[in-house]
mmCIF file of C-alpha atoms in Angstrom:
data_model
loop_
_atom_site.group_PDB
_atom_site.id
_atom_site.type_symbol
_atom_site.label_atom_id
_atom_site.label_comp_id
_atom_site.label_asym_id
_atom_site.label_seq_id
_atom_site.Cartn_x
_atom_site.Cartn_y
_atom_site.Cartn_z
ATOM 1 C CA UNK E 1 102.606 121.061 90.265
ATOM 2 C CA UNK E 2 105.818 120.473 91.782
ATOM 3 C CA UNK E 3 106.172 118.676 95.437
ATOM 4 C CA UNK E 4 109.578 118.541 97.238
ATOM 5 C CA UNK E 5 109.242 119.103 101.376
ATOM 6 C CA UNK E 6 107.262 116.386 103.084
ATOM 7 C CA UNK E 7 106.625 114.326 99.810
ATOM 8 C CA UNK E 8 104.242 111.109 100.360
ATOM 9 C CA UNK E 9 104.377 108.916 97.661
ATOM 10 C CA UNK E 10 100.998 107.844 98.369
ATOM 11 C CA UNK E 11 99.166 111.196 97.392
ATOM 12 C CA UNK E 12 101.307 111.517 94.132
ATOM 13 C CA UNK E 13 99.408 111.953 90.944
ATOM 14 C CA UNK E 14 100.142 111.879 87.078
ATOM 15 C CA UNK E 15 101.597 114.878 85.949
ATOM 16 C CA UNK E 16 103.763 116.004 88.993
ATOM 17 C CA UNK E 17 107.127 117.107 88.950
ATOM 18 C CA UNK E 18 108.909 116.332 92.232
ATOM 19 C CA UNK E 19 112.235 116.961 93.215
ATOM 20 C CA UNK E 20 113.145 115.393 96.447
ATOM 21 C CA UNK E 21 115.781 112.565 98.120
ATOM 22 C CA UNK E 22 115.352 108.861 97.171
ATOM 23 C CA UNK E 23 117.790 105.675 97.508
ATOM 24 C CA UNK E 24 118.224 103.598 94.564
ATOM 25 C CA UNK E 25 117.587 99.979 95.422
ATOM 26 C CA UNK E 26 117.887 98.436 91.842
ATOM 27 C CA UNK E 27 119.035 99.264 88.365
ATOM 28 C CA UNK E 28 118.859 97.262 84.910
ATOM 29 C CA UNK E 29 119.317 98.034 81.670
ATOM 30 C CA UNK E 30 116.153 98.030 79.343
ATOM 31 C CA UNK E 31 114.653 98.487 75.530
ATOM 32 C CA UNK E 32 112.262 99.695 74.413
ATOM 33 C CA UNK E 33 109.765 98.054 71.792
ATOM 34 C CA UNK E 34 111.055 101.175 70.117
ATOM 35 C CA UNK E 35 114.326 99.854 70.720
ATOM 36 C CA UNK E 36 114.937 103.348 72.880
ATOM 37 C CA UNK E 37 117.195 102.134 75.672
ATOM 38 C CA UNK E 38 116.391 103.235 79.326
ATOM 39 C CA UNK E 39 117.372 102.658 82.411
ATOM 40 C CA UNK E 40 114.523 100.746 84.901
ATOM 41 C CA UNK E 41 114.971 101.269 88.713
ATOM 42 C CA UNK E 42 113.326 100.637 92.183
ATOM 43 C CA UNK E 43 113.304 103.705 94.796
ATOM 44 C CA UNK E 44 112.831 104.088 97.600
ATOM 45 C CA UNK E 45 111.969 107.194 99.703
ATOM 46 C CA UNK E 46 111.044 107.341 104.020
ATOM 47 C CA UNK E 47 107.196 107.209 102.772
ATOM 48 C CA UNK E 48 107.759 104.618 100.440
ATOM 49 C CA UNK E 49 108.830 102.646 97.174
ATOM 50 C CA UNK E 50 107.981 103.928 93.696
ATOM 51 C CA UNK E 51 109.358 102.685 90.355
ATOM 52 C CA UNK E 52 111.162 104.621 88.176
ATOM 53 C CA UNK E 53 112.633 104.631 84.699
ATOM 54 C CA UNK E 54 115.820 106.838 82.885
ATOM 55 C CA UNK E 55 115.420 107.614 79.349
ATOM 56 C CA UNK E 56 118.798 107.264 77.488
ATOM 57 C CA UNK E 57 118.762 110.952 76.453
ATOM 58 C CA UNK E 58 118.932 111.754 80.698
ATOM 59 C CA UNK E 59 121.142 109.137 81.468
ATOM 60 C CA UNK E 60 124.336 111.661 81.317
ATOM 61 C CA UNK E 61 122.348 113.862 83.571
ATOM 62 C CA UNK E 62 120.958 110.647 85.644
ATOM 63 C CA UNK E 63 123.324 107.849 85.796
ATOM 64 C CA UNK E 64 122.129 105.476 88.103
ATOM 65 C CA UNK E 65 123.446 102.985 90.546
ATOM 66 C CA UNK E 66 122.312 100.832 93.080
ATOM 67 C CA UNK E 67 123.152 101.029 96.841
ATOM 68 C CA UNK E 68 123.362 104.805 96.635
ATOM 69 C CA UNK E 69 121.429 108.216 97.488
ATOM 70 C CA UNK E 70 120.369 110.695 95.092
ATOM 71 C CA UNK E 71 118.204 113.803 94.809
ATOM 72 C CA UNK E 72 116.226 113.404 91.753
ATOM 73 C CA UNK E 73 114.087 115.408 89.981
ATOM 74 C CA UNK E 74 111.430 114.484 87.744
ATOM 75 C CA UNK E 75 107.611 113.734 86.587
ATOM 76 C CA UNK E 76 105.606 111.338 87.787
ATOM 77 C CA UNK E 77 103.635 109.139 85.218
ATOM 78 C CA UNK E 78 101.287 107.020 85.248
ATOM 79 C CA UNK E 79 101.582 103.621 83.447
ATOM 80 C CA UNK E 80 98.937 100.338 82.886
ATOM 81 C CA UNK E 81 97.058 101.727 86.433
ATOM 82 C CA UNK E 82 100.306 102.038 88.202
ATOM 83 C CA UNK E 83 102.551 105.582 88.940
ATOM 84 C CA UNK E 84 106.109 105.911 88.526
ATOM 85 C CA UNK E 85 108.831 108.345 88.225
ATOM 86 C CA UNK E 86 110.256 109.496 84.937
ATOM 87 C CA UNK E 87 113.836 111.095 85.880
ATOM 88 C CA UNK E 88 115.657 113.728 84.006
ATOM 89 C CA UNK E 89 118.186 114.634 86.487
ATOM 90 C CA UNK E 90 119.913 113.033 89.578
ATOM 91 C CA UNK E 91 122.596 114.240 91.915
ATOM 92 C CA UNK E 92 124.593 111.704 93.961
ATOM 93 C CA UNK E 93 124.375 112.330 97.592
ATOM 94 C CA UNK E 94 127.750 110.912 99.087
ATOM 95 C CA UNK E 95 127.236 111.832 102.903
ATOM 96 C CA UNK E 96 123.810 110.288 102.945
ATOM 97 C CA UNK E 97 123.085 107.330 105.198
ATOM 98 C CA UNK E 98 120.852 104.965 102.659
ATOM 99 C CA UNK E 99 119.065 103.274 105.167
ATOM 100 C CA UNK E 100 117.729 106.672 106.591
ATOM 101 C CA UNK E 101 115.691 106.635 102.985
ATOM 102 C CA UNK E 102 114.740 103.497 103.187
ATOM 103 C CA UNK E 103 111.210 102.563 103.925
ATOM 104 C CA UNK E 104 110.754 98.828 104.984
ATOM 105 C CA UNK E 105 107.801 96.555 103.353
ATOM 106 C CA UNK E 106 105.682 94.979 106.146
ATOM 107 C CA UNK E 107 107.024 91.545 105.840
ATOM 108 C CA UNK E 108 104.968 88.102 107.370
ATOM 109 C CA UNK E 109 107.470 85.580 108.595
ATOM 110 C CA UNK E 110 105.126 82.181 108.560
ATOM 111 C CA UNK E 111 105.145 78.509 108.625
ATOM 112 C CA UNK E 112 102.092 76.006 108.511
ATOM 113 C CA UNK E 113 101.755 72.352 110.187
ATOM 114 C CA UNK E 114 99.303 69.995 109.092
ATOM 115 C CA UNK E 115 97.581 66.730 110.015
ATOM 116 C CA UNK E 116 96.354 64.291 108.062
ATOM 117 C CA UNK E 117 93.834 61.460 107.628
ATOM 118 C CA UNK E 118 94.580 57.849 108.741
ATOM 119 C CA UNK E 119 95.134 55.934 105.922
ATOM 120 C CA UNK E 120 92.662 53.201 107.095
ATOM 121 C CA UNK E 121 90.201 55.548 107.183
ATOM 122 C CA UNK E 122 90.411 56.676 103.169
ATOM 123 C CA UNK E 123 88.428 54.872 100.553
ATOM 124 C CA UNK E 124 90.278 52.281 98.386
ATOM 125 C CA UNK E 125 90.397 54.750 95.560
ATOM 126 C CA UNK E 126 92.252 57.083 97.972
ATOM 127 C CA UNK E 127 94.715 55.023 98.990
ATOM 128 C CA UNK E 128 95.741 53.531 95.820
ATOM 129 C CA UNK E 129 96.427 57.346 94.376
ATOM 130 C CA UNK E 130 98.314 58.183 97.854
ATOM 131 C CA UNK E 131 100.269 54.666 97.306
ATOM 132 C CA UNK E 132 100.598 54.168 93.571
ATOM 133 C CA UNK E 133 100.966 57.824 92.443
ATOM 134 C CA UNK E 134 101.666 60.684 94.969
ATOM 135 C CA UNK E 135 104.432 57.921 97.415
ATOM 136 C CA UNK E 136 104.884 55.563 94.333
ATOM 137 C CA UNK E 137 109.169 56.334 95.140
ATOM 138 C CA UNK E 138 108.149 55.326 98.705
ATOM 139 C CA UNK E 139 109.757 51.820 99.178
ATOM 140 C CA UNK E 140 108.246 51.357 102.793
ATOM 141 C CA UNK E 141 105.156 51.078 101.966
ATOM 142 C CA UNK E 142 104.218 51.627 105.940
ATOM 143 C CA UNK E 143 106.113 54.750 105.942
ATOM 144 C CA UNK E 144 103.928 56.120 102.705
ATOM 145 C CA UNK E 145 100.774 55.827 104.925
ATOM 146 C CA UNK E 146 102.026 58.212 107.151
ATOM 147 C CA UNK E 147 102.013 60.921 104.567
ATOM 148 C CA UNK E 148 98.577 61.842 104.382
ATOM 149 C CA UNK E 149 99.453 65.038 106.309
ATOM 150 C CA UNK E 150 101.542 66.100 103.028
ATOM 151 C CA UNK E 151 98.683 66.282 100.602
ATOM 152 C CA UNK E 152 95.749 68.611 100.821
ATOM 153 C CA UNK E 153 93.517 66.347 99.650
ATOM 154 C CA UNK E 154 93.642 64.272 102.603
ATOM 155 C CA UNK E 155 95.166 66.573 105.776
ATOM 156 C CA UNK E 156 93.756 69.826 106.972
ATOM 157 C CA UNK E 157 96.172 72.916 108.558
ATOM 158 C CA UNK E 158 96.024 72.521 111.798
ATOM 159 C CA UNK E 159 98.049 75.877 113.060
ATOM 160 C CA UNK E 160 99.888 78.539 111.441
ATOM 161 C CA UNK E 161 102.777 80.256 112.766
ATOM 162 C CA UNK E 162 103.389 84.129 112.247
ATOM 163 C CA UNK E 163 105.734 87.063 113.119
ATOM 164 C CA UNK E 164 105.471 90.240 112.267
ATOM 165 C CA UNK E 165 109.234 91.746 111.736
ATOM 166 C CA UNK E 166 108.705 95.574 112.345
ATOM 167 C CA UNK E 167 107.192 94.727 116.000
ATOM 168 C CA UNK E 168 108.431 91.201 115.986
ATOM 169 C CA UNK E 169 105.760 90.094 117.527
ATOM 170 C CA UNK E 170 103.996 86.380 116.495
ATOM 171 C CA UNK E 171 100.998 84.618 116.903
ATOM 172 C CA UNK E 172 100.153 81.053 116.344
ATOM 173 C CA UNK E 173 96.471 80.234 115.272
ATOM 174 C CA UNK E 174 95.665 76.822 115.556
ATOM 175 C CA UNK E 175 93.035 73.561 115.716
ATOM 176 C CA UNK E 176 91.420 72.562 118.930
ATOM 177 C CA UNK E 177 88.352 71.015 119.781
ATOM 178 C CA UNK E 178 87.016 72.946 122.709
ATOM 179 C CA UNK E 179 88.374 76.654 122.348
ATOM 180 C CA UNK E 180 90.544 78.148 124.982
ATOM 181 C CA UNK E 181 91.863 81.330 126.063
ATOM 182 C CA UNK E 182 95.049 82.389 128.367
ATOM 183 C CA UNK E 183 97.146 79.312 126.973
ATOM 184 C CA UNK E 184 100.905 80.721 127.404
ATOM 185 C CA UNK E 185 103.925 79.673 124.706
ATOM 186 C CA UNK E 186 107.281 79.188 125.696
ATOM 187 C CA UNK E 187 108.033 82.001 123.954
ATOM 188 C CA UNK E 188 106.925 85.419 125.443
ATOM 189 C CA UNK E 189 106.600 86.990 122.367
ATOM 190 C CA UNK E 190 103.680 84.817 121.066
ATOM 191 C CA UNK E 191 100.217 84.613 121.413
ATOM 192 C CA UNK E 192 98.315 81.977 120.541
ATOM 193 C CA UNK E 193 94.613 82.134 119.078
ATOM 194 C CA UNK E 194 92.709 78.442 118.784
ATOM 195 C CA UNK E 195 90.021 78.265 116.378
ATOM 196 C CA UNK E 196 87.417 75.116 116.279
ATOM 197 C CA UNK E 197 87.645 74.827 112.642
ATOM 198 C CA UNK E 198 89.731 74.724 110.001
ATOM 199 C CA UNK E 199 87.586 77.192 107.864
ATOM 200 C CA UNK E 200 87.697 79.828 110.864
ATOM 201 C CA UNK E 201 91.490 79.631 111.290
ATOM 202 C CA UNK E 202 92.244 80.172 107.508
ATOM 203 C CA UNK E 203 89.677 83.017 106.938
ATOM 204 C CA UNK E 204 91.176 84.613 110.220
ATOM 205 C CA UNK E 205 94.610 83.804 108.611
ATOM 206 C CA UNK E 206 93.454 85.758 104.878
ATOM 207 C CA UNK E 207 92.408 88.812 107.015
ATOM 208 C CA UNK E 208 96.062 89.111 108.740
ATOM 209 C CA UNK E 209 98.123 88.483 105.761
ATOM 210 C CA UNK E 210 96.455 90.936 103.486
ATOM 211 C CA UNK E 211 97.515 93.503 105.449
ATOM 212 C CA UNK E 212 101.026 92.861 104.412
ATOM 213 C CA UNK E 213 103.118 93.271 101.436
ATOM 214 C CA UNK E 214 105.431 90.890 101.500
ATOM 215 C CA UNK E 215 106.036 87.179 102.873
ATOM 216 C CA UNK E 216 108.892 85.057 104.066
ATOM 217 C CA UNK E 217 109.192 81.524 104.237
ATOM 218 C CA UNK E 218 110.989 78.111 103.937
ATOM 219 C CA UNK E 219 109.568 76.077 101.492
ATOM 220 C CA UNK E 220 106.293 78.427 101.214
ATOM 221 C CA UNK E 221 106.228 78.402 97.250
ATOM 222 C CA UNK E 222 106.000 74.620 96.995
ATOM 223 C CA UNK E 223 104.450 73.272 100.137
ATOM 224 C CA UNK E 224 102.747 76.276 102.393
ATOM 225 C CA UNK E 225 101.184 78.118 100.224
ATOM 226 C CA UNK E 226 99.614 75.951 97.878
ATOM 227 C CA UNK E 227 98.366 73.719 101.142
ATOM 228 C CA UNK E 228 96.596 76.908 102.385
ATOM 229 C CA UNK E 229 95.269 77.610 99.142
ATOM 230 C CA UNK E 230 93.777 74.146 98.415
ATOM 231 C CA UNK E 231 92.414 73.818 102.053
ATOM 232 C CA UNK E 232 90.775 77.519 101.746
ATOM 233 C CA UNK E 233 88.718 76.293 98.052
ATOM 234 C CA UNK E 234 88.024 73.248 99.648
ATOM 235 C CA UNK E 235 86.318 75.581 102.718
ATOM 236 C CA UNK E 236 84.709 77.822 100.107
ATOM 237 C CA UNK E 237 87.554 81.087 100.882
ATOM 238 C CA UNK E 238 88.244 83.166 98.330
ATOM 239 C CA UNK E 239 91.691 84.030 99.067
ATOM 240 C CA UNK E 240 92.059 88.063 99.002
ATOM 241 C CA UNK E 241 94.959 88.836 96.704
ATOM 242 C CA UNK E 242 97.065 86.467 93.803
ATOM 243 C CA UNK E 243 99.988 84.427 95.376
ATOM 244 C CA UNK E 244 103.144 85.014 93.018
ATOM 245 C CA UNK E 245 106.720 83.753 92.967
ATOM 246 C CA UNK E 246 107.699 87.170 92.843
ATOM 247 C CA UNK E 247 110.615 88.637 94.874
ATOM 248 C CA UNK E 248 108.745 91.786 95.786
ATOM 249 C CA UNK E 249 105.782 89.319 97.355
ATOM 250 C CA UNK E 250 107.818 86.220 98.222
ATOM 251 C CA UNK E 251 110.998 85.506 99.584
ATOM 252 C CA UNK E 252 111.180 81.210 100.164
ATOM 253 C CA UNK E 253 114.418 80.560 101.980
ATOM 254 C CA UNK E 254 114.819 76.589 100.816
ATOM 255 C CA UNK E 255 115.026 78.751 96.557
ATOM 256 C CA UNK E 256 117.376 81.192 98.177
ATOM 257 C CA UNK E 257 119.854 78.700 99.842
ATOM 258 C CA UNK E 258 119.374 76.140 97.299
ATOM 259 C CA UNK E 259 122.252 75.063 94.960
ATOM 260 C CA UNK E 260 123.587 71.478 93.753
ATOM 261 C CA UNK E 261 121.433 69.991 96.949
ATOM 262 C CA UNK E 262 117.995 70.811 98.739
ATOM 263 C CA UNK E 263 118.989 71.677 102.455
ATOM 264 C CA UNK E 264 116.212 71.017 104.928
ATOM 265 C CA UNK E 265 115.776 73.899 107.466
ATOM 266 C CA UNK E 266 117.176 71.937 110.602
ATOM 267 C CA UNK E 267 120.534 71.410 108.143
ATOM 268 C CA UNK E 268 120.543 75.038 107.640
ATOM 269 C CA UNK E 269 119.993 75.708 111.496
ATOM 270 C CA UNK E 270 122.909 73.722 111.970
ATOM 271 C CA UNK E 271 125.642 74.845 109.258
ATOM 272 C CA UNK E 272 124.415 78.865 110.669
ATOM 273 C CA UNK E 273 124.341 78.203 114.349
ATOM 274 C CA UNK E 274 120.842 79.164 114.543
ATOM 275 C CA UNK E 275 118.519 77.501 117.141
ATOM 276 C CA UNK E 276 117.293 74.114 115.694
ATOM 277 C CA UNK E 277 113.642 74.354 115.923
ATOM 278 C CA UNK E 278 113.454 70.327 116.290
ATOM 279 C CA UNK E 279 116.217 69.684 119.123
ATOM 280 C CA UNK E 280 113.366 69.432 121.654
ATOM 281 C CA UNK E 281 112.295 66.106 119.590
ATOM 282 C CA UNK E 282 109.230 67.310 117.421
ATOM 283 C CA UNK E 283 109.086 67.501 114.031
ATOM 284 C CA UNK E 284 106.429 67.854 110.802
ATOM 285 C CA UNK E 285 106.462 64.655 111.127
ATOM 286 C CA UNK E 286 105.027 64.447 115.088
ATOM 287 C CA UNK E 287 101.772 67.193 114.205
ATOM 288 C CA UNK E 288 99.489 64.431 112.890
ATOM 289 C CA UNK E 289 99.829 62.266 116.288
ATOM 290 C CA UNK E 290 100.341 65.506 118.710
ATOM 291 C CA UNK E 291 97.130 66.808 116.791
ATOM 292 C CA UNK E 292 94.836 63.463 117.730
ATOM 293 C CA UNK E 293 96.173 63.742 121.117
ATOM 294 C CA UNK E 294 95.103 67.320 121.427
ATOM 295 C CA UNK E 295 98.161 68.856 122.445
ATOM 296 C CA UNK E 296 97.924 71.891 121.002
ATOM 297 C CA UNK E 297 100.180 73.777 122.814
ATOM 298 C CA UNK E 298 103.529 71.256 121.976
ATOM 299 C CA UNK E 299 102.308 72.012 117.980
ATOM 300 C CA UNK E 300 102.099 75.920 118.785
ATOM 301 C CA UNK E 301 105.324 76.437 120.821
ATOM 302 C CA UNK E 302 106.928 74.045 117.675
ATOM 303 C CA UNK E 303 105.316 76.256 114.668
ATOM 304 C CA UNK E 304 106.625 79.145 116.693
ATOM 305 C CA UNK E 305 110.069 77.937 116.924
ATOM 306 C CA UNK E 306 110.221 77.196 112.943
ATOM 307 C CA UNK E 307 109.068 80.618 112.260
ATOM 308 C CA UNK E 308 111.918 82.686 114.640
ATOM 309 C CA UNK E 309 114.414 79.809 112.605
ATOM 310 C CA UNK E 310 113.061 81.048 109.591
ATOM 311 C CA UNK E 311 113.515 84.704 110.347
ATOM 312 C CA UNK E 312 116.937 84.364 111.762
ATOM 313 C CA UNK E 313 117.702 82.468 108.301
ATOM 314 C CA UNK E 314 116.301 84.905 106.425
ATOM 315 C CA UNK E 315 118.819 87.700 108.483
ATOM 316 C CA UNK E 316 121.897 86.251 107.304
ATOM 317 C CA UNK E 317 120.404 85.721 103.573
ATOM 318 C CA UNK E 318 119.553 89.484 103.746
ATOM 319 C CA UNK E 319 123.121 90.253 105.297
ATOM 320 C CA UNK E 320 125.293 88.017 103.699
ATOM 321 C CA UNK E 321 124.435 86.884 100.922
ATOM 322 C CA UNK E 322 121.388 88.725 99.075
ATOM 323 C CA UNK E 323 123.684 90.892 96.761
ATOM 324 C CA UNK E 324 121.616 93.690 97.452
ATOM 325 C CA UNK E 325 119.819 96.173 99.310
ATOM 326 C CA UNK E 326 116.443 94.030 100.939
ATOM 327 C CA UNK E 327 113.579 96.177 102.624
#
C-alpha cells in the first residue's frame, strides 16, 4: 500500500510504502551488530514525528542532513513495538520553509514549591539524619533546620506551577485548608485550582501531565521530579508513565546552562534580562512560612512567575544556543 496525500503518521502500519514531505531534525551515524553502517534520523512531518533509519547501500540515493526538507520515499517498519521509516530515496527540497513541516510536541513548562515540617516537631531520629547526614556541610546549624522543605521525607508540595506553551496558558494547583474558588493571580493568564490535600493536588497533577509529551524545567531532574515522585508513593499514586532524563521527555534548564559553575535561575534571569521571578522579595525559601500563614495566593502568583522565567529561559536556549532544530 502506498500513502502520499494527507499522510497521518498515526494510522501508518508495517509494510507501507509512503512517499511524502518530511524535515530532518537529526542525523548520526550508526552500526550495525552486523557492522552494516546506516544512517539513524528523527523526522518530522505536519502530523507528526517518526524515526527513521538509511541503510548504507541508499545513502547515495538518501544522504541526509539535519535542518533541511526532503521528500522521501520509503517503507515503514516496525521495530521492538515501535514504527519507523526505512528510506531508500530522498530529494532535497531547497524552497521549503522547515518549520511549515514541523509538528511541535506538547511541552509542560512547570515548577513545584514545597513546605516542610518544623524541625521541633520531628522525632530525635529525624533530626539527627536531617542534621548529621542530609545538612552535615551546613555550618549554621540554625540555618539546617530550616531545610526540612528540601527533603521529601519531611515537606509535602504545596503548589505546582504549569503552562502549557501551544496556548500558553498556566494554572497553579495548590494547598489550602478551606477550598476556594474565583481567587485571581497577578497574572491574567493563570488560573489557580486549590486542593485540600496533598494527595488530591498530585493525582490532579498525574492526570494533566500525561497528556503531554514532553516537559521543561529548571532543576526538574534533581529536585522536582523526584519530590513529586516520593510525595505521590508516600500518598499511594502510581505515577502514569516512567520519568527519564531523556531529551525527547525532559529538557532541565539548570543541565542545559550548566558549565564550570551551577547558575541559580534568578542569576540566569539576570545575565538574560528576563524578569526575576524573586524581585518582589519571595523566594523557595519564604513557601514554608507563607504556607503556615495561609497565603496561598503570594505562593501561587510566585510559582507562576518561576514558571513564565523558566519558559522565557528555555526560548533563548532553544534560539541561541540548542545547536539544533527543538519542537
Amino acid at each position: 500500500m502506498t500513502l502520499d496525500i494527507n499522510m497521518d503518521i498515526k494510522f501508518l502500519s508495517a509494510g507501507m510504502i509512503i512517499e511524502d514531505i518530511f524535515a530532518v531534525i537529526k542525523v548520526e551515524r550508526k552500526d550495525a551488530a552486523s557492522g552494516k553502517k546506516f544512517l539513524k534520523a528523527e523526522l518530522s512531518h505536519v502530523s507528526g514525528m517518526i524515526g527513521a533509519k538509511v541503510w548504507e547501500e541508499s545513502i547515495p540515493t538518501a544522504p541526509l542532513e539535519p535542518n533541511k526538507v526532503y521528500r522521501i520515499s520509503g517503507r515503514v517498519d516496525a521495530y521492538k513495538g515501535s514504527l519507523g521509516l526505512v528510506i531508500t530515496q530522498a530529494w532535497q527540497l531547497d524552497d521549503e520553509v522547515i518549520e511549515n513541516h514541523l509538528k511541535p510536541r506538547k511541552s509542560l513548562v512547570f515548577d513545584i514549591e514545597t513546605a516542610g515540617e518544623d524541625y521541633e516537631d520531628l522525632d530525635k531520629w529525624s533530626q539527627d539524619y536531617l542534621l548529621d547526614k542530609l545538612q552535615y556541610n551546613t555550618q549554621d546549624k540554625e540555618k539546617a533546620k530550616q531545610a526540612t522543605a528540601l527533603y521529601p521525607m519531611f515537606g509535602q508540595v504545596v503548589a505546582i506551577g504549569m503552562l502549557n506553551t501551544q496556548s500558553y496558558k498556566g494554572q497553579v494547583l495548590a494547598l489550602k485548608k478551606n477550598k476556594v474558588k474565583d481567587m485571581n493571580l497577578d497574572d491574567v493568564n493563570f488560573t489557580l485550582l486549590t486542593f485540600e490535600s496533598e494527595k488530591q493536588l498530585l493525582k490532579h497533577f498525574w492526570q494533566i501531565a500525561a497528556k503531554f509529551e514532553h516537559f521543561i524545567s529548571f532543576n526538574g531532574n534533581n529536585f522536582d521530579w523526584p519530590y513529586i515522585i516520593f510525595r505521590s508513593a508516600k500518598n499511594l499514586i502510581k505515577i502514569p508513565f516512567e520519568i527519564t532524563r531523556n531529551q525527547d521527555q525532559q529538557t532541565d534548564l539548570m543541565d542545559k546552562f550548566k558549565g564550570s559553575a551551577i547558575y541559580s535561575l534568578e542569576a540566569l534571569c539576570r545575565a538574560f534580562n528576563i524578569t526575576n521571578p524573586k524581585e518582589k522579595g519571595i523566594s523557595g525559601l519564604h513557601v514554608s512560612k507563607l504556607f503556615k500563614q495561609d497565603k496561598t495566593i503570594d505562593i501561587a502568583n510566585y510559582v507562576s512567575r518561576d514558571v513564565v522565567s523558566t519558559w522565557e529561559l528555555f526560548e533563548i536556549w532553544k534560539k541561541y544556543m540548542a545547536g539544533k532544530i527543538v519542537l
